[in-house]
Short mmCIF file of C-alpha atoms in Angstrom, two decimals:
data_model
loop_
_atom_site.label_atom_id
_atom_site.label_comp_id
_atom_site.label_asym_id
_atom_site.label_seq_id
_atom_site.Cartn_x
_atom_site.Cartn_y
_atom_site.Cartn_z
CA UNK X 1 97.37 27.24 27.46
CA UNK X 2 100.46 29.41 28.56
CA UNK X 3 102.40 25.71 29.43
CA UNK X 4 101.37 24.65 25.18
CA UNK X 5 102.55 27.84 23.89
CA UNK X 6 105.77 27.40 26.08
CA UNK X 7 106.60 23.92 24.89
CA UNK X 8 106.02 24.20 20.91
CA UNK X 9 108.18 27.32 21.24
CA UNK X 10 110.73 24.89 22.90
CA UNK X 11 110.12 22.19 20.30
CA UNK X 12 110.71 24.14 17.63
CA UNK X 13 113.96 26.07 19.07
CA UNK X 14 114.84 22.51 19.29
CA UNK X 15 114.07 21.40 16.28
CA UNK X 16 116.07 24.47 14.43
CA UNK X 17 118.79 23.99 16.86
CA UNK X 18 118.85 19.95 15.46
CA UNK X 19 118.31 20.28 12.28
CA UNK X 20 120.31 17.12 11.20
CA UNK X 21 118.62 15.07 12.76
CA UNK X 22 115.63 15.64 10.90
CA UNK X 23 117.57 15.45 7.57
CA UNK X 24 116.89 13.11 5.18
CA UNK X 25 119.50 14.15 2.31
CA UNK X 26 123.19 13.10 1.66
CA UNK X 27 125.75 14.51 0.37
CA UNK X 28 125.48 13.03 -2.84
CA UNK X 29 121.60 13.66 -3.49
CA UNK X 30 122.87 17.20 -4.99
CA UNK X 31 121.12 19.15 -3.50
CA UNK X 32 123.45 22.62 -2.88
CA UNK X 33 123.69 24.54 0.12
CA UNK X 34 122.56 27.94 -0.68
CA UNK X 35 119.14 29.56 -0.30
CA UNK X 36 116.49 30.17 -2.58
CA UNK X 37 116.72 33.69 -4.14
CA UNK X 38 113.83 36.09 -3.25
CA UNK X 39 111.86 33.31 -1.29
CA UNK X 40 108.30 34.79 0.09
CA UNK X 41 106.19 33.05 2.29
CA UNK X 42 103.07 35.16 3.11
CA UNK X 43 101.07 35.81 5.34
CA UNK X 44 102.70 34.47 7.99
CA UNK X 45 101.14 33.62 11.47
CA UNK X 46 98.09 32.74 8.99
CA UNK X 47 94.95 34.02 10.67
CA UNK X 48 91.26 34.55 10.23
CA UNK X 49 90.57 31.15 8.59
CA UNK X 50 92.70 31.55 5.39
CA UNK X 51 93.11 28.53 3.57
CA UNK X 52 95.89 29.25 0.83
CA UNK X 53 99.44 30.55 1.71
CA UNK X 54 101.46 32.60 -1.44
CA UNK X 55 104.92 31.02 -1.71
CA UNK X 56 106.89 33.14 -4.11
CA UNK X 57 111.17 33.19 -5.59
CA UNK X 58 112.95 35.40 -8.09
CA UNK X 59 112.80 32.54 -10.32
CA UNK X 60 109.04 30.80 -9.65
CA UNK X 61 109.55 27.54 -10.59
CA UNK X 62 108.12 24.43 -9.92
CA UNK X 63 108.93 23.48 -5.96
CA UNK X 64 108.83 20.35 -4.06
CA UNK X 65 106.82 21.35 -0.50
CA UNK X 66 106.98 19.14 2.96
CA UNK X 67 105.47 20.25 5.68
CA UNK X 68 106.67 18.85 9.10
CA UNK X 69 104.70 19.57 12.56
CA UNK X 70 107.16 20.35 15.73
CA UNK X 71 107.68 17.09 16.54
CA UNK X 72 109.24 16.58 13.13
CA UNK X 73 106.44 14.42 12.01
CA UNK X 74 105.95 15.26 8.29
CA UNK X 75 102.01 16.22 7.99
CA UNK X 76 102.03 17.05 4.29
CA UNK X 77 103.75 17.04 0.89
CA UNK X 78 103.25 18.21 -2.61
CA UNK X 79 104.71 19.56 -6.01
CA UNK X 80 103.91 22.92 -6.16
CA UNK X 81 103.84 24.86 -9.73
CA UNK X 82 102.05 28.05 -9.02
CA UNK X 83 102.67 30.42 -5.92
CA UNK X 84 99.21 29.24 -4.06
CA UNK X 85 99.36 26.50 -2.04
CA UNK X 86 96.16 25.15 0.24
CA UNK X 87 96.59 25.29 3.62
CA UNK X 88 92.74 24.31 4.90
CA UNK X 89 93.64 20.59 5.86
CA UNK X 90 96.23 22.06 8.56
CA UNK X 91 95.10 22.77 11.92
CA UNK X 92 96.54 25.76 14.34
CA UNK X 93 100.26 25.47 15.52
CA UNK X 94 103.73 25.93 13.98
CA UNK X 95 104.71 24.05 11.03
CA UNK X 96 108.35 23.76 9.57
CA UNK X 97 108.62 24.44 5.60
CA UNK X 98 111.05 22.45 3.61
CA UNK X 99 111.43 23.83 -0.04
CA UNK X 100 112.96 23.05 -2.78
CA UNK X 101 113.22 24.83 -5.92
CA UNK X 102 115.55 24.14 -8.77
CA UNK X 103 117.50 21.48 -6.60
CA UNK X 104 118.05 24.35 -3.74
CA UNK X 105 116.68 23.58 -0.82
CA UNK X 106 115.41 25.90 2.27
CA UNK X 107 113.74 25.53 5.34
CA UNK X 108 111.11 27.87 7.25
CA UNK X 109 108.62 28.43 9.88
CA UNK X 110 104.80 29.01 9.57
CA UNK X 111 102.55 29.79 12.12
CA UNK X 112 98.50 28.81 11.61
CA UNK X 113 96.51 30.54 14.46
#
């Protein structure tokens, strides 16, 4: 178990580390690089069988979701309009975020024990 733990931590230093190469956007798609104001992902490490995560921004509106797994495959993607999105179709591990809200996109970890 201690040999898993050790290599998705790895993965997913490399992964942040090589972030371009999981990129799908050009310069000219327009998105800006800034970050989203206020952005609140909780809880994170998700525990005790929750099944909804609370992403929140100064601004709440509508955002575009992906969700990749360490190995950069993405595992889910949706439009989200509220601040509740349903995690139950995700098993444990570490996840990357992509979000993007009001064409500004961000990127961030979640961990599902």
């Amino acid at each position: 178990m201690k040999k898993n733990y050790l290599l998705i931590t790895f993965l997913t230093l490399v992964f942040f580390a090589t972030q371009q190469g999981f990129s799908q956007s050009n310069a000219n798609d327009g998105l800006l690089q800034q970050k989203i104001e206020n952005l609140s992902i909780y809880p994170n490490p998700v525990s005790n069988g929750r099944t909804f995560i609370y992403i929140t921004t100064k601004r709440n509106l509508s955002k575009n979701i992906e969700i990749y797994n360490v190995l950069g495959k993405k595992v889910f993607k949706t439009m989200l309009t509220g601040k509740e999105l349903n995690i139950s179709k995700l098993s444990p591990g570490v996840y990357v975020l992509n979000i993007i809200e009001n064409n500004i996109g961000e990127t961030r970890k979640l961990i599902i024990k």
